[in-house]
């Protein structure tokens, strides 16, 4: 027998209708480049999003077309987050920290037709615009004029019709896409359906996860260009939480100022952000009133113990750790305590909270090694695999290898983890040859091949080394060719233009040889172990 329930589609337009009709008065606040605060509401934001959707439609954007954004976190970016899916089109957030070559490749691979760009990021757009095939460039200005040949966002919006209606997308249609760093080269595209984003929002909104509701004010620190700002724009709309955006180049003092003035109750971000915040709090205790701030989530990379203790013990803030991935929309776990966990003696309780936590609703985890599932004893590591309602089933594109997806329907994360008898995940290491610095990825393989292109270099291996501020930074180990000499500075200068500046290794070590595995590959784990303390972050 089948259920007699309406075939109601779980879509972002349905979330938008809920936010507009029920939570319309809740605030949306954005910090402008000059520090001024722009205040609006969910209902005004979504009315503008509808105008934008209609204007995009007039520009020829149709369901399934990709609309790119190259923007910081602000309310007009939020408008795009809803306008594009309202139209049935696909929101593609370009990561402004990537190298122009990569951005050009990504925009072409995604077949972005339109790009919305902050005026301050136009110089970056110009570095790769030729390689993409944008038919329209829409510029978000703070009052200045949009350059010739581009469209001004506000002028475009005023030509839009907020009453325009679009057919409801199917919940399995694409709503958004993000590119994630590839282990061996090009980025890979993850495409989210409406259904996945709605269920991800439901799962993260729940008690035991972010536990969000209309009494909350969320500070969206995670870039909207990295994994949909952890879905917070959608989750806030679904739950009626207010949203606060820190604008371009958010610094720790500006974040604290916003927490204070806007009575922020919840925020989430990578460790580097909170390390900066802790430094300011330690330097100026008592300056900021953070009494409304009930939870800070630290994720995207391992939260240093000293950071958690500092925020909790010196500043009475409550911290929860989280693990996630772009491929899972992206929040996977949260380090919350069940009543049984909360009843443990303090040291055990703390150790449990420092793990990455329990999976969200509709997400399942298993840990495997070459012999199959490992025991859930919190000790035996293996590769973490996940499946669930918001996990990618494939990467987008014709040439993507499927080896990240198992025959029995799980996604291989590339993370090495344990799961304990209570179900708590702990990330131990990763198989991916990538370095995560300040929340963004650096490809060690790309750096190695560039270094090995230098005439004095015989071999080069680049590894992630723990760093007190950036979580990890690259370290290069280089074997020189017989009779050749080069300084670290010369070597780095030779590869400089090919990568973003922040990708360059902080140090280059010249070694007689690079340790190898029995099959002759670089044994990077040995290098990582030997030089673990090199940057003082071990
Ligand atoms: P991204 O797709 O950029 O969000 O990166 C996802 C990857 O970041 C994961 O596969 C992990 O390697 C790493 N990561 C995310 N959260 C954590 C965490 N809490 N602890 C350790 N590594 C993490």
Coordinates of C-alpha atoms and ligand atoms in Angstrom, one line a residue:
X1 CA 0.0 0.0 0.0
X2 CA 1.3 3.5 -0.8
X3 CA 0.9 6.4 1.5
X4 CA -1.7 9.0 0.6
X5 CA 0.5 12.0 1.0
X6 CA 0.8 14.9 -1.3
X7 CA 3.8 14.9 -3.6
X8 CA 5.1 18.1 -2.1
X9 CA 8.5 19.0 -3.5
X10 CA 11.4 19.8 -1.1
X11 CA 12.8 22.8 -2.8
X12 CA 14.6 26.1 -2.0
X13 CA 11.5 28.0 -3.3
X14 CA 9.5 26.3 -0.6
X15 CA 12.0 27.5 2.0
X16 CA 11.8 31.0 0.5
X17 CA 8.0 31.0 0.8
X18 CA 8.3 29.9 4.4
X19 CA 10.8 32.6 5.3
X20 CA 8.8 35.3 3.5
X21 CA 5.4 34.4 4.9
X22 CA 6.3 33.5 8.5
X23 CA 9.7 35.1 9.3
X24 CA 9.5 38.1 7.1
X25 CA 10.5 40.6 9.8
X26 CA 13.6 38.7 10.9
X27 CA 16.8 40.8 10.3
X28 CA 19.4 40.4 7.6
X29 CA 22.4 42.6 8.3
X30 CA 25.5 43.2 6.2
X31 CA 28.7 45.0 6.8
X32 CA 29.8 47.1 3.9
X33 CA 33.4 47.7 2.8
X34 CA 33.5 51.0 4.7
X35 CA 32.3 49.4 7.9
X36 CA 28.7 50.8 7.7
X37 CA 25.9 48.3 8.4
X38 CA 23.1 47.7 5.9
X39 CA 20.0 46.5 7.6
X40 CA 17.1 44.7 5.9
X41 CA 14.7 41.8 6.5
X42 CA 14.0 38.4 5.2
X43 CA 10.9 39.6 3.4
X44 CA 12.7 42.5 1.7
X45 CA 15.6 40.2 0.8
X46 CA 13.3 37.6 -0.8
X47 CA 11.3 40.3 -2.7
X48 CA 14.5 41.5 -4.2
X49 CA 15.5 37.9 -4.9
X50 CA 12.3 37.5 -6.9
X51 CA 13.1 40.7 -8.9
X52 CA 16.6 39.4 -9.6
X53 CA 15.1 36.0 -10.7
X54 CA 12.8 37.8 -13.2
X55 CA 15.7 40.0 -14.5
X56 CA 17.9 36.9 -15.0
X57 CA 15.0 35.3 -16.9
X58 CA 14.8 38.4 -19.2
X59 CA 18.6 38.0 -19.8
X60 CA 17.8 34.5 -21.1
X61 CA 18.6 32.4 -18.0
X62 CA 16.5 29.3 -18.0
X63 CA 16.1 26.2 -15.8
X64 CA 19.4 24.3 -15.6
X65 CA 21.6 27.2 -16.7
X66 CA 24.5 28.0 -14.4
X67 CA 24.8 31.4 -12.9
X68 CA 28.1 32.1 -11.2
X69 CA 28.9 34.4 -8.3
X70 CA 32.2 35.9 -7.4
X71 CA 31.3 37.7 -4.2
X72 CA 32.1 38.1 -0.5
X73 CA 29.5 37.5 2.2
X74 CA 26.7 40.1 1.9
X75 CA 23.0 40.4 1.5
X76 CA 23.1 40.8 -2.3
X77 CA 25.0 37.5 -2.5
X78 CA 22.1 36.1 -0.3
X79 CA 19.7 37.4 -2.9
X80 CA 21.5 35.4 -5.6
X81 CA 21.4 32.3 -3.3
X82 CA 17.6 32.4 -3.6
X83 CA 17.0 34.1 -7.0
X84 CA 18.9 31.6 -9.1
X85 CA 17.3 28.4 -7.7
X86 CA 13.8 30.2 -7.7
X87 CA 14.2 30.4 -11.4
X88 CA 15.2 26.7 -11.6
X89 CA 18.7 27.7 -12.6
X90 CA 21.9 26.6 -10.8
X91 CA 23.8 28.8 -8.4
X92 CA 27.6 28.3 -8.9
X93 CA 29.7 30.1 -6.3
X94 CA 33.2 30.7 -7.6
X95 CA 35.9 30.6 -4.9
X96 CA 37.8 33.9 -5.0
X97 CA 40.9 32.4 -3.4
X98 CA 41.7 30.2 -6.3
X99 CA 44.3 30.9 -9.0
X100 CA 42.9 32.6 -12.1
X101 CA 43.9 29.6 -14.2
X102 CA 41.8 27.4 -12.0
X103 CA 38.9 29.9 -11.9
X104 CA 38.9 30.1 -15.7
X105 CA 38.9 26.3 -16.1
X106 CA 36.1 26.0 -13.5
X107 CA 33.9 28.6 -15.1
X108 CA 34.3 27.0 -18.5
X109 CA 33.8 23.5 -17.2
X110 CA 30.6 24.6 -15.4
X111 CA 29.5 26.5 -18.6
X112 CA 28.6 29.5 -16.5
X113 CA 26.5 31.9 -18.7
X114 CA 26.3 34.8 -16.3
X115 CA 28.5 36.0 -13.5
X116 CA 27.6 38.3 -10.6
X117 CA 30.7 40.0 -9.2
X118 CA 31.6 42.4 -6.5
X119 CA 33.0 45.6 -8.0
X120 CA 36.1 45.1 -5.7
X121 CA 36.7 41.7 -7.4
X122 CA 36.5 43.0 -11.0
X123 CA 40.3 43.0 -11.3
X124 CA 40.2 39.2 -10.4
X125 CA 37.4 38.5 -12.9
X126 CA 39.5 40.2 -15.6
X127 CA 42.3 37.8 -15.1
X128 CA 40.2 34.8 -16.2
X129 CA 37.1 36.3 -18.0
X130 CA 38.5 35.6 -21.4
X131 CA 38.8 31.9 -20.6
X132 CA 35.2 31.6 -19.5
X133 CA 32.1 32.1 -21.7
X134 CA 30.0 34.5 -19.7
X135 CA 27.3 36.2 -21.7
X136 CA 26.6 38.8 -19.0
X137 CA 28.6 40.3 -16.2
X138 CA 26.5 41.8 -13.4
X139 CA 28.4 44.1 -11.1
X140 CA 27.5 44.7 -7.4
X141 CA 28.7 48.2 -6.6
X142 CA 28.6 50.2 -3.3
X143 CA 27.3 53.2 -5.2
X144 CA 30.0 53.6 -7.9
X145 CA 29.2 53.0 -11.6
X146 CA 29.5 49.6 -13.2
X147 CA 32.1 49.6 -16.0
X148 CA 31.0 49.7 -19.7
X149 CA 30.0 46.4 -21.1
X150 CA 28.7 45.1 -17.7
X151 CA 25.3 45.4 -16.0
X152 CA 24.7 47.2 -12.8
X153 CA 23.1 44.9 -10.2
X154 CA 20.8 47.5 -8.7
X155 CA 19.7 48.8 -12.2
X156 CA 19.0 45.2 -13.3
X157 CA 17.0 44.6 -10.2
X158 CA 14.8 47.7 -10.8
X159 CA 14.0 46.3 -14.2
X160 CA 12.8 43.0 -12.6
X161 CA 9.3 42.1 -11.6
X162 CA 8.8 40.7 -8.1
X163 CA 5.4 39.2 -9.0
X164 CA 6.9 37.0 -11.8
X165 CA 6.2 33.4 -11.2
X166 CA 8.3 30.4 -12.2
X167 CA 7.4 26.8 -12.4
X168 CA 8.3 24.9 -9.2
X169 CA 11.5 22.9 -9.8
X170 CA 11.5 19.2 -9.3
X171 CA 13.2 18.5 -5.9
X172 CA 15.8 16.3 -7.7
X173 CA 16.8 19.2 -10.1
X174 CA 20.1 20.9 -9.5
X175 CA 19.9 24.0 -7.3
X176 CA 23.6 24.8 -6.7
X177 CA 27.1 23.6 -7.5
X178 CA 30.5 24.0 -5.8
X179 CA 34.0 22.9 -6.9
X180 CA 36.2 21.0 -4.5
X181 CA 39.9 20.8 -4.7
X182 CA 41.1 17.7 -6.6
X183 CA 43.8 15.5 -5.1
X184 CA 45.8 15.3 -8.2
X185 CA 45.0 18.3 -10.2
X186 CA 41.7 19.8 -11.4
X187 CA 38.9 20.7 -9.1
X188 CA 35.8 18.4 -9.1
X189 CA 32.3 19.6 -9.3
X190 CA 29.6 18.8 -6.8
X191 CA 26.0 19.4 -7.8
X192 CA 23.4 19.7 -5.1
X193 CA 19.7 19.0 -5.7
X194 CA 17.0 21.1 -4.1
X195 CA 16.1 18.0 -2.0
X196 CA 19.6 17.6 -0.7
X197 CA 19.9 21.2 0.3
X198 CA 16.5 21.2 2.0
X199 CA 17.3 18.0 4.0
X200 CA 20.8 19.2 4.9
X201 CA 19.1 22.4 6.3
X202 CA 16.6 20.3 8.2
X203 CA 19.4 18.1 9.6
X204 CA 21.6 20.9 10.7
X205 CA 18.7 22.9 12.1
X206 CA 17.8 20.1 14.5
X207 CA 18.4 20.0 18.3
X208 CA 21.6 18.0 18.7
X209 CA 23.0 19.8 15.6
X210 CA 23.0 23.6 15.2
X211 CA 19.6 23.8 16.9
X212 CA 18.5 26.9 15.1
X213 CA 15.2 28.8 15.4
X214 CA 13.6 32.2 15.1
X215 CA 15.2 33.4 18.3
X216 CA 18.7 33.0 16.7
X217 CA 20.9 35.5 14.9
X218 CA 23.5 33.7 12.8
X219 CA 26.8 35.3 11.9
X220 CA 27.8 33.8 8.6
X221 CA 31.6 33.7 8.8
X222 CA 32.2 30.8 6.5
X223 CA 32.7 32.2 3.0
X224 CA 29.6 31.9 0.8
X225 CA 32.1 30.9 -1.9
X226 CA 33.1 27.7 0.0
X227 CA 30.5 25.0 0.4
X228 CA 27.5 27.3 0.5
X229 CA 28.6 28.9 3.8
X230 CA 27.8 25.5 5.3
X231 CA 24.2 25.9 4.1
X232 CA 23.5 28.6 6.7
X233 CA 21.7 30.9 4.3
X234 CA 19.2 28.2 3.6
X235 CA 19.0 26.9 7.2
X236 CA 18.5 30.4 8.6
X237 CA 15.6 31.0 6.1
X238 CA 14.0 27.6 7.0
X239 CA 14.2 28.3 10.7
X240 CA 13.6 32.0 10.7
X241 CA 17.0 32.9 12.2
X242 CA 18.3 36.4 11.5
X243 CA 21.5 36.5 9.4
X244 CA 24.6 38.7 9.8
X245 CA 27.2 39.0 7.0
X246 CA 30.7 40.3 7.7
X247 CA 31.3 41.7 4.2
X248 CA 34.7 41.8 2.4
X249 CA 37.9 40.8 4.3
X250 CA 36.3 40.1 7.6
X251 CA 38.9 40.5 10.5
X252 CA 38.5 39.1 14.0
X253 CA 37.7 42.5 15.6
X254 CA 35.0 43.2 13.1
X255 CA 33.5 39.8 13.7
X256 CA 33.5 40.5 17.5
X257 CA 32.0 43.9 16.9
X258 CA 29.1 42.3 15.0
X259 CA 28.6 39.6 17.6
X260 CA 28.3 42.4 20.2
X261 CA 26.1 44.9 18.3
X262 CA 23.8 42.4 16.6
X263 CA 23.4 40.1 19.6
X264 CA 24.7 37.1 17.6
X265 CA 23.6 33.8 19.1
X266 CA 25.4 31.3 16.7
X267 CA 28.4 31.2 14.5
X268 CA 30.5 28.7 12.7
X269 CA 33.9 28.8 11.0
X270 CA 37.3 27.3 10.4
X271 CA 39.9 27.2 13.3
X272 CA 42.0 30.1 11.8
X273 CA 39.1 32.5 12.2
X274 CA 38.5 31.6 15.8
X275 CA 42.2 31.7 16.6
X276 CA 42.2 35.3 15.4
X277 CA 39.1 36.0 17.5
X278 CA 40.7 34.4 20.6
X279 CA 43.7 36.6 20.2
X280 CA 41.6 39.8 20.2
X281 CA 39.5 38.5 23.1
X282 CA 42.7 37.8 25.1
X283 CA 44.1 41.2 24.3
X284 CA 40.9 43.1 25.1
X285 CA 38.9 41.2 27.7
X286 CA 35.5 42.6 28.6
X287 CA 35.3 44.9 25.6
X288 CA 32.7 42.8 23.7
X289 CA 29.5 41.7 25.2
X290 CA 29.1 38.1 23.9
X291 CA 26.4 37.1 26.4
X292 CA 24.0 36.2 23.5
X293 CA 26.5 33.9 21.8
X294 CA 25.4 30.4 22.8
X295 CA 27.4 28.3 20.3
X296 CA 30.5 28.6 18.2
X297 CA 31.1 25.7 15.8
X298 CA 34.7 25.0 14.7
X299 CA 35.0 22.8 11.7
X300 CA 36.5 22.4 8.2
X301 CA 39.8 21.4 9.9
X302 CA 40.8 19.9 13.3
X303 CA 40.1 22.4 16.2
X304 CA 43.2 22.9 18.2
X305 CA 42.8 21.9 21.9
X306 CA 44.2 25.2 23.1
X307 CA 41.7 27.1 21.0
X308 CA 38.7 25.3 22.5
X309 CA 40.0 25.6 26.0
X310 CA 40.9 29.3 25.5
X311 CA 37.4 30.2 24.2
X312 CA 35.6 28.1 26.8
X313 CA 37.7 28.7 30.0
X314 CA 38.9 32.3 29.5
X315 CA 35.9 33.7 27.7
X316 CA 33.0 31.4 28.8
X317 CA 32.0 30.6 25.3
X318 CA 30.5 27.3 24.3
X319 CA 32.3 25.5 21.4
X320 CA 31.3 22.5 19.3
X321 CA 33.5 20.8 16.8
X322 CA 32.3 19.7 13.4
X323 CA 33.5 17.6 10.4
X324 CA 32.2 18.1 6.9
X325 CA 33.0 18.1 3.2
X326 CA 31.8 19.9 0.1
X327 CA 30.6 16.6 -1.2
X328 CA 28.1 16.3 1.7
X329 CA 26.6 19.8 1.4
X330 CA 28.8 20.1 3.7
X331 CA 28.0 19.6 7.4
X332 CA 28.6 15.9 8.4
X333 CA 28.9 15.8 12.2
X334 CA 28.6 17.9 15.3
X335 CA 30.4 17.3 18.6
X336 CA 27.3 17.5 20.8
X337 CA 26.9 15.4 24.0
X338 CA 24.1 13.0 24.7
X339 CA 23.0 13.0 28.4
X340 CA 25.1 9.9 28.9
X341 CA 28.1 11.7 27.4
X342 CA 27.4 14.7 29.6
X343 CA 27.4 12.6 32.7
X344 CA 31.0 11.4 32.1
X345 CA 33.8 12.6 34.4
X346 CA 35.2 16.0 33.2
X347 CA 38.3 14.7 31.5
X348 CA 36.4 12.0 29.5
X349 CA 33.6 14.4 28.7
X350 CA 36.2 16.9 27.3
X351 CA 37.9 14.1 25.3
X352 CA 34.5 13.2 23.8
X353 CA 33.7 16.8 22.9
X354 CA 37.1 17.2 21.1
X355 CA 36.1 14.4 18.7
X356 CA 34.3 15.4 15.6
X357 CA 31.0 14.1 16.9
X358 CA 27.8 12.4 15.8
X359 CA 26.4 12.4 12.2
X360 CA 23.5 14.6 11.3
X361 CA 20.1 13.1 10.4
X362 CA 20.0 11.2 7.2
X363 CA 23.7 10.7 7.1
X364 CA 25.4 7.3 7.8
X365 CA 29.1 6.6 8.4
X366 CA 31.3 3.6 8.3
X367 CA 35.0 3.1 8.6
X368 CA 36.8 0.5 6.5
X369 CA 40.2 -0.9 5.8
X370 CA 41.3 -3.5 3.3
X371 CA 39.6 -6.3 5.3
X372 CA 36.2 -4.5 5.5
X373 CA 34.4 -2.6 8.3
X374 CA 36.7 -1.9 11.3
X375 CA 35.4 -2.4 14.8
X376 CA 33.6 0.7 16.3
X377 CA 36.1 0.8 19.2
X378 CA 37.4 4.3 18.8
X379 CA 40.9 2.8 18.3
X380 CA 41.0 1.1 14.9
X381 CA 41.4 3.5 12.1
X382 CA 40.3 3.1 8.5
X383 CA 38.9 5.2 5.7
X384 CA 35.7 7.0 6.5
X385 CA 32.8 6.3 4.1
X386 CA 29.4 8.1 4.1
X387 CA 26.0 7.8 2.5
X388 CA 22.9 9.8 3.0
X389 CA 20.3 12.2 1.7
X390 CA 22.8 15.0 0.9
X391 CA 25.9 13.1 -0.1
X392 CA 27.1 13.4 -3.8
X393 CA 26.5 10.3 -5.9
X394 CA 29.1 11.3 -8.5
X395 CA 31.2 14.3 -9.6
X396 CA 29.8 16.3 -12.4
X397 CA 31.4 16.0 -15.8
X398 CA 32.2 13.4 -18.4
X399 CA 35.7 12.6 -17.5
X400 CA 35.4 12.2 -13.7
X401 CA 36.6 8.8 -12.4
X402 CA 34.1 7.1 -10.2
X403 CA 36.6 5.6 -7.8
X404 CA 35.4 7.8 -4.9
X405 CA 32.1 6.0 -5.0
X406 CA 31.8 2.4 -3.9
X407 CA 29.8 -0.3 -5.7
X408 CA 27.5 -0.6 -2.7
X409 CA 26.6 3.1 -2.7
X410 CA 29.0 4.8 -0.3
X411 CA 31.2 7.8 -0.8
X412 CA 34.9 7.4 0.1
X413 CA 35.9 10.6 2.0
X414 CA 39.7 10.1 1.8
X415 CA 39.7 10.8 5.6
X416 CA 41.2 8.4 8.0
X417 CA 39.0 8.1 11.1
X418 CA 37.8 6.0 14.0
X419 CA 34.3 5.6 15.3
X420 CA 33.8 4.8 19.0
X421 CA 31.1 2.6 20.6
X422 CA 28.9 5.7 21.2
X423 CA 29.1 6.5 17.4
X424 CA 31.5 9.5 17.8
X425 CA 33.7 10.1 14.8
X426 CA 37.4 11.1 15.2
X427 CA 39.4 12.2 12.2
X428 CA 43.0 11.0 12.5
X429 CA 44.6 11.8 9.1
X430 CA 43.7 12.0 5.4
X431 CA 44.8 10.0 2.3
X432 CA 44.2 13.1 0.1
X433 CA 47.4 14.7 -0.9
X434 CA 46.3 18.1 0.0
X435 CA 47.1 20.8 2.5
X436 CA 44.4 22.7 4.3
X437 CA 45.6 26.2 5.1
X438 CA 43.2 28.6 6.8
X439 CA 40.3 26.6 5.6
X440 CA 41.3 26.5 1.9
X441 CA 43.1 23.8 0.0
X442 CA 46.6 23.7 -1.5
X443 CA 47.5 20.9 -3.9
X444 CA 50.8 19.4 -2.9
X445 CA 51.0 17.5 -6.2
X446 CA 50.7 20.7 -8.2
X447 CA 53.5 22.4 -6.2
X448 CA 55.7 19.3 -6.5
X449 CA 55.5 19.1 -10.3
X450 CA 56.2 22.9 -10.5
X451 CA 59.3 22.5 -8.3
X452 CA 60.5 19.5 -10.2
X453 CA 60.4 21.7 -13.3
X454 CA 63.3 23.7 -12.0
X455 CA 66.6 22.7 -13.7
X456 CA 68.4 22.3 -10.3
X457 CA 65.8 20.0 -8.8
X458 CA 65.9 16.2 -9.1
X459 CA 63.0 15.4 -6.8
X460 CA 60.5 17.4 -4.7
X461 CA 57.9 16.4 -2.2
X462 CA 55.5 18.8 -0.5
X463 CA 53.8 17.9 2.8
X464 CA 51.3 19.4 5.2
X465 CA 52.9 20.5 8.5
X466 CA 50.8 21.6 11.5
X467 CA 50.9 25.4 11.9
X468 CA 49.7 27.3 15.0
X469 CA 47.7 29.9 12.9
X470 CA 46.8 28.3 9.6
X471 CA 46.2 24.7 10.9
X472 CA 48.6 23.5 8.2
X473 CA 51.2 25.0 5.9
X474 CA 53.2 23.5 3.1
X475 CA 56.8 22.4 3.5
X476 CA 58.9 21.4 0.5
X477 CA 61.6 18.7 0.7
X478 CA 63.9 18.9 -2.3
X479 CA 66.7 16.8 -3.6
X480 CA 69.1 18.8 -5.9
X481 CA 70.6 17.4 -9.0
X482 CA 74.3 16.5 -8.8
X483 CA 76.5 19.6 -8.8
X484 CA 73.5 22.1 -8.9
X485 CA 72.8 24.8 -6.4
X486 CA 69.8 26.9 -5.8
X487 CA 68.5 28.9 -2.8
X488 CA 65.0 28.4 -1.3
X489 CA 64.2 32.0 -2.4
X490 CA 65.3 31.4 -6.0
X491 CA 63.3 28.1 -6.1
X492 CA 60.1 29.7 -4.8
X493 CA 60.5 32.7 -7.1
X494 CA 60.7 30.4 -10.0
X495 CA 57.2 29.0 -9.4
X496 CA 55.6 32.1 -7.9
X497 CA 53.3 33.4 -10.7
X498 CA 51.7 30.0 -11.2
X499 CA 50.0 29.7 -7.8
X500 CA 48.2 32.0 -5.4
X501 CA 50.9 33.6 -3.2
X502 CA 49.5 31.8 -0.1
X503 CA 50.1 28.4 -1.7
X504 CA 53.9 28.8 -1.7
X505 CA 55.7 26.6 0.9
X506 CA 56.8 28.5 4.0
X507 CA 60.1 26.7 3.9
X508 CA 62.3 24.5 1.6
X509 CA 64.5 21.8 3.0
X510 CA 67.3 20.3 0.9
X511 CA 67.6 16.6 1.6
X512 CA 70.0 13.9 0.3
X513 CA 67.0 11.8 -0.6
X514 CA 63.2 11.6 -0.1
X515 CA 62.0 8.5 1.9
X516 CA 60.2 6.0 -0.3
X517 CA 57.6 3.2 0.0
X518 CA 58.5 -0.3 -1.0
X519 CA 56.9 0.5 -4.4
X520 CA 59.1 3.5 -4.9
X521 CA 56.5 6.2 -4.2
X522 CA 57.4 9.2 -1.9
X523 CA 56.7 8.2 1.7
X524 CA 55.1 11.4 2.7
X525 CA 53.9 10.2 6.0
X526 CA 57.6 9.8 7.1
X527 CA 58.3 13.4 6.1
X528 CA 55.2 14.6 7.9
X529 CA 56.3 12.7 11.0
X530 CA 59.8 13.9 10.9
X531 CA 59.0 17.6 10.4
X532 CA 55.7 17.7 12.4
X533 CA 57.1 20.4 14.7
X534 CA 58.8 22.4 12.0
X535 CA 56.3 25.3 12.1
X536 CA 55.7 25.1 15.8
X537 CA 52.2 23.8 15.5
X538 CA 52.5 20.1 16.4
Ligands
LIG1 P1 36.0 20.8 2.2 O1 35.4 20.0 1.1 O2 36.9 21.9 1.7 O3 35.0 21.3 3.1 O4 37.0 19.9 2.9 C1 36.6 18.7 3.5 C2 37.8 18.0 4.2 O5 38.3 18.9 5.2 C3 37.5 16.7 4.9 O6 37.5 15.6 4.0 C4 38.7 16.7 5.9 O7 39.9 16.2 5.3 C5 38.8 18.1 6.3 N1 38.1 18.4 7.5 C6 36.8 19.0 7.6 N2 36.4 19.1 8.9 C7 37.4 18.6 9.7 C8 37.6 18.4 11.1 N3 36.7 18.8 12.0 N4 38.8 17.8 11.5 C9 39.7 17.4 10.6 N5 39.6 17.6 9.3 C10 38.5 18.1 8.8

